[in-house]
Coordinates of C-alpha atoms and ligand atoms in Angstrom, one line a residue:
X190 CA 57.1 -68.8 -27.3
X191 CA 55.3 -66.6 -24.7
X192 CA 58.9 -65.4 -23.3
X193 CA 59.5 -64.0 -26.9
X194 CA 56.0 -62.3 -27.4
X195 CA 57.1 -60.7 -24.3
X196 CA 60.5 -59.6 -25.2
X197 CA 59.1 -58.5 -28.6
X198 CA 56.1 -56.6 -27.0
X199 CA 58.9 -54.8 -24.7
X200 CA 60.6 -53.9 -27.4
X201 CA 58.1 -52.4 -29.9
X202 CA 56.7 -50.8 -27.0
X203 CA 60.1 -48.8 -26.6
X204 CA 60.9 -48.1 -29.7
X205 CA 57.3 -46.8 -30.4
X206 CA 58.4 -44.3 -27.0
X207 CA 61.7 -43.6 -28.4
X208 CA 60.0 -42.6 -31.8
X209 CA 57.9 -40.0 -29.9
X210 CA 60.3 -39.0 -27.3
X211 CA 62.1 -38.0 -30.4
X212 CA 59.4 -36.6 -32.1
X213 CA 58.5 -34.4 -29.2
X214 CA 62.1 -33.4 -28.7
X215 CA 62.5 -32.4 -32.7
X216 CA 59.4 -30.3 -32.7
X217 CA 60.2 -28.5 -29.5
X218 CA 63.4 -27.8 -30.5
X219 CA 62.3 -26.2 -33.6
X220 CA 59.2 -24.4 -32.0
X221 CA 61.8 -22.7 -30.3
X222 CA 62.7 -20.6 -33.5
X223 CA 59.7 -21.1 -35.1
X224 CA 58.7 -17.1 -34.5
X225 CA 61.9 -15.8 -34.8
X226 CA 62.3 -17.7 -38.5
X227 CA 58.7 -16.3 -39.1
X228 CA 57.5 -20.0 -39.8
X229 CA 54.0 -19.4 -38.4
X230 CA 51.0 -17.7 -40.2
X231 CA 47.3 -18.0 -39.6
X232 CA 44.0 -19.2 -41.5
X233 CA 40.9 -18.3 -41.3
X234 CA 37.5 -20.3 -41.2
X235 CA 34.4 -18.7 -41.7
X236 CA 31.0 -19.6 -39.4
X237 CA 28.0 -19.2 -40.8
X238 CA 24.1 -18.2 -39.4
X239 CA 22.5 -21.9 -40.2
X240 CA 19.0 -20.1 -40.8
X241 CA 20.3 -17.3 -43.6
X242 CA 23.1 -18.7 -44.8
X243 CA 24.9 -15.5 -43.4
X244 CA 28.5 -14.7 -42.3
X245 CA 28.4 -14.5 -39.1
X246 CA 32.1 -14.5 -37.9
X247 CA 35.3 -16.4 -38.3
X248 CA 38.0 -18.7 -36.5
X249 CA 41.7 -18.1 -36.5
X250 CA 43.8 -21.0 -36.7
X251 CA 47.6 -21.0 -36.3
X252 CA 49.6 -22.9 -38.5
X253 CA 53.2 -24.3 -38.8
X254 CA 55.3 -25.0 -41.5
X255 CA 58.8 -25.9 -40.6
X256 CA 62.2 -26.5 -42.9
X257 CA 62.7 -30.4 -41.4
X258 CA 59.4 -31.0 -40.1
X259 CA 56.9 -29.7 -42.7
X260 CA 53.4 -29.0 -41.9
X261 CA 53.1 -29.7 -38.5
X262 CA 49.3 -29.8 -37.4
X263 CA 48.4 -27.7 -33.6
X264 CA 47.6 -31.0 -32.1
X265 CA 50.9 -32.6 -32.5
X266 CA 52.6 -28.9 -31.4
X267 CA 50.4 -26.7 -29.5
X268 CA 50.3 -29.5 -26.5
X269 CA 54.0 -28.6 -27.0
X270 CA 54.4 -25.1 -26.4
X271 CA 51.9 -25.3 -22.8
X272 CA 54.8 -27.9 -21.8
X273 CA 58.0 -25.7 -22.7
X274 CA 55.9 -22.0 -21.9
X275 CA 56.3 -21.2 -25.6
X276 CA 52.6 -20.9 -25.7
X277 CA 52.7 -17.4 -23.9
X278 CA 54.9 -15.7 -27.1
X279 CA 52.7 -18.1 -29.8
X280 CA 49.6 -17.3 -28.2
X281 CA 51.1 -13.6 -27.9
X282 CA 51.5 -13.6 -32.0
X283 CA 48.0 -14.7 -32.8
X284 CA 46.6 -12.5 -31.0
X285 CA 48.4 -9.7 -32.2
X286 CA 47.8 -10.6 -35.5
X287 CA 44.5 -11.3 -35.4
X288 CA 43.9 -7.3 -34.0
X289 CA 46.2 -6.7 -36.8
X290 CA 43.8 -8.5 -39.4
X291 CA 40.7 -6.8 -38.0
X292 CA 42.8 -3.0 -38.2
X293 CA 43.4 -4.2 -42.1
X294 CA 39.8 -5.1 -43.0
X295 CA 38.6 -1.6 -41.5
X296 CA 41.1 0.0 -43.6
X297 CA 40.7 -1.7 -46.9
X298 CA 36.8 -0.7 -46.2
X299 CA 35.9 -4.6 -46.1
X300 CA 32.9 -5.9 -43.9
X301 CA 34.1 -6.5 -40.3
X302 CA 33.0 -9.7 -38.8
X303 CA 34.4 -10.8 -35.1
X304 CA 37.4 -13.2 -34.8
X305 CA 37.5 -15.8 -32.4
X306 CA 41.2 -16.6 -31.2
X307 CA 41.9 -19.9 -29.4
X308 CA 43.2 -19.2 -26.0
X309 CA 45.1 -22.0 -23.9
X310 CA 44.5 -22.6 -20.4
X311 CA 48.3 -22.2 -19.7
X312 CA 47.7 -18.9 -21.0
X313 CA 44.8 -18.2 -18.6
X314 CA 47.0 -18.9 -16.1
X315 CA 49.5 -16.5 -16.6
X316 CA 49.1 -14.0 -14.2
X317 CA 49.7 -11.1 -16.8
X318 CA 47.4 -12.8 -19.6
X319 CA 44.5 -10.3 -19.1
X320 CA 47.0 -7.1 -18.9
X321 CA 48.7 -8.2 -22.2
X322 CA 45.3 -8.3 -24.1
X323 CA 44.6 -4.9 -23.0
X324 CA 47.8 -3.7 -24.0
X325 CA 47.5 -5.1 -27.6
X326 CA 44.2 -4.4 -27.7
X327 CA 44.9 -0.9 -27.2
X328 CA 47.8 -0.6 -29.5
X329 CA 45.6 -1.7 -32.7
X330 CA 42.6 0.4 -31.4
X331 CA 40.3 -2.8 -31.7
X332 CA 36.4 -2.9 -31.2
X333 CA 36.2 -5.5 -28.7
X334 CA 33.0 -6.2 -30.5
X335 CA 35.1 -8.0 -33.4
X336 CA 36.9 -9.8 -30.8
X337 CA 36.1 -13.3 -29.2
X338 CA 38.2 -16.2 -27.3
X339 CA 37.8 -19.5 -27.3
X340 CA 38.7 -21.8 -24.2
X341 CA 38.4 -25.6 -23.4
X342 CA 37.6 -27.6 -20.5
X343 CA 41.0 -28.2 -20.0
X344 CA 40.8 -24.7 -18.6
X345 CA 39.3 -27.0 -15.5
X346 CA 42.8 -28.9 -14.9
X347 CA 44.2 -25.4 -14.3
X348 CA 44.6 -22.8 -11.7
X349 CA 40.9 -22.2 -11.0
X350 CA 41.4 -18.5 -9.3
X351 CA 43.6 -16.8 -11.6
X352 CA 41.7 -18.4 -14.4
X353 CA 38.8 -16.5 -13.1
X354 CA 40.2 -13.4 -12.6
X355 CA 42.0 -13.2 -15.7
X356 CA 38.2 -14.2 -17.2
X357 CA 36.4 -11.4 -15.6
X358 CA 39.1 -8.8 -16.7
X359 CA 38.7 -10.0 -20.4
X360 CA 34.9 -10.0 -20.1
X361 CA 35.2 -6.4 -18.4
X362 CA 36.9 -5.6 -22.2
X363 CA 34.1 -6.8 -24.0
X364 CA 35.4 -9.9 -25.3
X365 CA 33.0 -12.9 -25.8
X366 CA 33.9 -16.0 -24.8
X367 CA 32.9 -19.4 -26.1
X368 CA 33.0 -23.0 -24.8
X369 CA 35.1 -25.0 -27.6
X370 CA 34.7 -28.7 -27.9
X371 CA 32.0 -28.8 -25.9
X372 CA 30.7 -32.3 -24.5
X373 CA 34.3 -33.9 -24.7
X374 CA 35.2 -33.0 -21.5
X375 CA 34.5 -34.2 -17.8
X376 CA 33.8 -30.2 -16.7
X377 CA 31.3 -28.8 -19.1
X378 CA 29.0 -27.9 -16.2
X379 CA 31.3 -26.7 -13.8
X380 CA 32.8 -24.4 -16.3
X381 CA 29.1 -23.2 -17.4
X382 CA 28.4 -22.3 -14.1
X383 CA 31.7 -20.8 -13.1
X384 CA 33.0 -18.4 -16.1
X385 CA 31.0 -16.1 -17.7
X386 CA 30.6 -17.9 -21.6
X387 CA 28.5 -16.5 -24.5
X388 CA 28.7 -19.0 -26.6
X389 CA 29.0 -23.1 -26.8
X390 CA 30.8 -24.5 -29.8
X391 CA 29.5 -28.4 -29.4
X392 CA 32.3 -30.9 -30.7
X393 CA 32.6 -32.3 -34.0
X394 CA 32.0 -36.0 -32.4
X395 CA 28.3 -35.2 -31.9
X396 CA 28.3 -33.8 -35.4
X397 CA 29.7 -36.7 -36.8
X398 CA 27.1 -38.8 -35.3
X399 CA 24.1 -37.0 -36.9
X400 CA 22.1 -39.9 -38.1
X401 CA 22.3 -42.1 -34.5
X402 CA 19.0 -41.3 -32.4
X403 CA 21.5 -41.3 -29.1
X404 CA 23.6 -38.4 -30.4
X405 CA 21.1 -36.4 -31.9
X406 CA 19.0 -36.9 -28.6
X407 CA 22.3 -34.9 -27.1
X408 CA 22.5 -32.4 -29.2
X409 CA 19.0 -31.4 -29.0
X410 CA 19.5 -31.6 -25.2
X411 CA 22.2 -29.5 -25.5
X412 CA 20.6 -26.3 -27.7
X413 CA 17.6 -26.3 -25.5
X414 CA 19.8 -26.1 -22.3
X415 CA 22.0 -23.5 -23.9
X416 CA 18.5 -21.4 -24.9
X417 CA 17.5 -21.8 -21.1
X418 CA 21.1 -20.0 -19.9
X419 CA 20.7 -17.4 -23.3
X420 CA 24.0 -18.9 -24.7
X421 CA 24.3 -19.2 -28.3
X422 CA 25.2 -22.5 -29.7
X423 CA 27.8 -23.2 -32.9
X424 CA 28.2 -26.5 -34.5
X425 CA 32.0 -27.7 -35.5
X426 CA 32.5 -29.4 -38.3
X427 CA 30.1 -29.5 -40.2
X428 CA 30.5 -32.1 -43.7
X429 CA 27.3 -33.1 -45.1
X430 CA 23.9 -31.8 -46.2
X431 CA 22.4 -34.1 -44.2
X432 CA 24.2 -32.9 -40.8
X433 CA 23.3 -29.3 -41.8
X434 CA 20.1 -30.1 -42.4
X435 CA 19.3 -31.9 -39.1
X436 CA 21.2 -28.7 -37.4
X437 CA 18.4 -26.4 -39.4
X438 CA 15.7 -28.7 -38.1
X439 CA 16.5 -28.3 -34.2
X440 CA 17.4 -24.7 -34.7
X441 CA 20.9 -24.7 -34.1
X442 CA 22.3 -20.9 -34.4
X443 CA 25.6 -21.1 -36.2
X444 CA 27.6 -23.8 -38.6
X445 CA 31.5 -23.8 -39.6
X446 CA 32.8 -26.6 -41.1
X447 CA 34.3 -27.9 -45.0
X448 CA 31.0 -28.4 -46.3
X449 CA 30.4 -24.4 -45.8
X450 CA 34.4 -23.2 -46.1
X451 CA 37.9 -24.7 -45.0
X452 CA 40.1 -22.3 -43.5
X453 CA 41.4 -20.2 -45.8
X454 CA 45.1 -18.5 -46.1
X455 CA 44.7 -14.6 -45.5
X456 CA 44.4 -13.8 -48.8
X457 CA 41.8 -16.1 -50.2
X458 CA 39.9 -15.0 -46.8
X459 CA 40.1 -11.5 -48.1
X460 CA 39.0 -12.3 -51.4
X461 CA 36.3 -14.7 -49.7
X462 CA 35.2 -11.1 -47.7
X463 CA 34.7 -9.0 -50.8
X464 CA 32.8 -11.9 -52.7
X465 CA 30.4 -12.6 -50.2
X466 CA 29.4 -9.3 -48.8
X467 CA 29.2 -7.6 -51.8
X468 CA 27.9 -9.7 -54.7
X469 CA 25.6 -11.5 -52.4
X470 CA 27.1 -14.5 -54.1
X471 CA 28.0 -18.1 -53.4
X472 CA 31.3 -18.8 -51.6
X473 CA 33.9 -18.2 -54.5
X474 CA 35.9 -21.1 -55.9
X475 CA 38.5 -19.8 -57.8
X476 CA 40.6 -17.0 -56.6
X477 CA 44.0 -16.7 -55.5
X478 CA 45.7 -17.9 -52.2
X479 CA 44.9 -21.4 -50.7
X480 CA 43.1 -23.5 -48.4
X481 CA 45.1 -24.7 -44.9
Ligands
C2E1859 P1 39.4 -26.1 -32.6 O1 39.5 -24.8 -32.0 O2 38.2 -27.0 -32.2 O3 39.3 -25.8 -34.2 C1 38.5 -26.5 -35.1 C2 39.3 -27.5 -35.9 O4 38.5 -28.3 -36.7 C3 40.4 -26.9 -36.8 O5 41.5 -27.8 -36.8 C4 39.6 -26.9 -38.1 O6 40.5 -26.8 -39.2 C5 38.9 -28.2 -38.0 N1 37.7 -28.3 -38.9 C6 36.8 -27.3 -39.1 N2 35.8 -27.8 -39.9 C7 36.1 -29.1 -40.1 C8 35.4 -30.1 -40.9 O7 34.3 -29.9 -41.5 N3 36.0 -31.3 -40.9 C9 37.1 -31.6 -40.2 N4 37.6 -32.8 -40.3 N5 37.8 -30.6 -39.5 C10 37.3 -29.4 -39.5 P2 43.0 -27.3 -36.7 O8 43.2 -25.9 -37.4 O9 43.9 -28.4 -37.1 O10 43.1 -27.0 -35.2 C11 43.1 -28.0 -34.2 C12 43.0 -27.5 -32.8 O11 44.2 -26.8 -32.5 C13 41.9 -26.4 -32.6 O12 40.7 -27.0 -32.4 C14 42.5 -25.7 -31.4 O13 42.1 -26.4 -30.2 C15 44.0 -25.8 -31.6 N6 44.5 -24.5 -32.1 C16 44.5 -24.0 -33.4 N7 44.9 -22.8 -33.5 C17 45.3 -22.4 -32.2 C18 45.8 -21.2 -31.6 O14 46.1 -20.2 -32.2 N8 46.0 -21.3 -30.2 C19 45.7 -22.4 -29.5 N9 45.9 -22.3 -28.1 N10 45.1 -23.5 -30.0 C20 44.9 -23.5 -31.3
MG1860 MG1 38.4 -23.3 -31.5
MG1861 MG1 36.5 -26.8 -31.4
MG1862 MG1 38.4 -29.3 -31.7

């Protein structure tokens, strides 16, 4: 009996590999012509100033939908394109059309707000990252002031040096720079020392666990260690009126998350612009374009 446990354990265990070795291969192989077939687009999430209720910015979030694969979620592809180096010509797009977002909100006279991009380590790395910004950054004519980056702690794993230098030449630009997913990670203080952040964006886990003394204990810990450095602290994912109301309590700077908006297809997020800097009102409901 235990010999064929065993020989049944092997063989799940391989097919469950083959299935993602598989996986892995399909998505790559289509990321490959994923910009060239134009299947990528991005949404925006708004974040919000807990104590006003006030826009305060937004997130741009890349997404894929694919002819074989359908909607393929970042996590399953963005890990991906670091791999295979397609991250440099995805991260490349997003960017540019981010700048090209902010050019289109000054022209149709809407409120600008800053955009925070997600940048990969792998992209830090790339010893003409910070060159490239400037060049795009140039090209759209953007106030760097609308203009953010987020990084991870996986930024840590990387090529320390060049990581820095590309850093200081983005900051020398005037681009802020936040600390995503902060708290999941084994580097948080390293990285807090060592690069210059503005921001900490502390991890939907502790956000989730509003409610538990231990976690809100952290987070507590963690807004008045970010007041003592004069960083400003966001909270991911937010869900509940019970979460944003402990957030309000300890003070917490800025929310994004479904209970406030889900990111929104360019064109709802447009709509979402007009509605809520003009009439004052309550986030819209029914208007054209979708949730992603
Ligand atoms: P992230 O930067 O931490 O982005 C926040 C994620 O949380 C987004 O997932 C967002 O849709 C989701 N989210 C926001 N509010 C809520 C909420 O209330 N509940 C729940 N359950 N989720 C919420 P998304 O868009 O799937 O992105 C996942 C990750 O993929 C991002 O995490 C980021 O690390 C990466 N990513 C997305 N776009 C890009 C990109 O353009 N470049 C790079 N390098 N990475 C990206
Ligand atoms: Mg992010
Ligand atoms: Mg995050
Ligand atoms: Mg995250």
């Amino acid at each position: 009996k235990e010999d064929k446990d065993e020989e049944y354990n092997i063989r799940f265990f391989t097919s469950e590999m083959e299935k993602e070795v598989q996986e892995r291969f399909m998505i790559e192989t289509q990321l490959r012509k994923a910009l060239e077939n134009q299947e990528l687009s991005l949404c925006f999430q708004p974040i919000v100033e807990i104590s006003k209720n006030k826009l305060e910015g937004a997130e741009a979030l890349l997404r894929w939908k694919n002819v074989k694969l359908g909607f393929v979620p970042p996590e399953k592809f963005i890990s991906i394109a670091e791999e295979t180096g397609l991250i440099h010509s995805i991260g490349k797009y997003v960017l540019e059309n981010v700048c090209n977002f902010i050019k289109s909100m000054e022209r149709k006279g809407l409120p600008l707000i800053p955009v925070a991009v997600n940048i990969s380590a792998k992209q830090l790395e790339n010893r003409n990252f910070a060159e490239t910004v400037k060049s795009i950054i140039e090209y759209y004519q953007i106030d760097t002031r609308y203009l953010e980056f987020e990084i991870t702690e996986s930024v840590s794993a990387g090529n320390m040096k060049r990581i820095k230098e590309n850093i200081e030449k983005i900051k020398d630009l005037g681009i802020k720079l936040s600390m995503d997913d902060f708290g999941t990670g084994y580097s948080s203080f390293a990285m807090l020392l060592n690069l210059q952040i503005d921001k900490l964006k502390i991890d939907k886990m502790f956000i989730d666990n509003i409610g538990k003394m231990r976690e809100e204990k952290i987070i507590r810990t963690i807004l008045s260690m970010a007041k003592e450095l004069g960083l400003k602290v966001v909270a991911e994912g937010i869900e509940t009126e019970k979460q944003l109301k402990f957030l309000k309590d300890v003070s917490c700077d800025y929310g994004q998350g479904y209970l406030f908006n889900r990111p929104m297809d360019i064109n709802m997020f447009e709509e979402y612009l007009k509605i809520r800097c003009y009439s004052k009102g309550k986030s819209p409901d029914n208007f054209s374009g979708s949730v992603c």
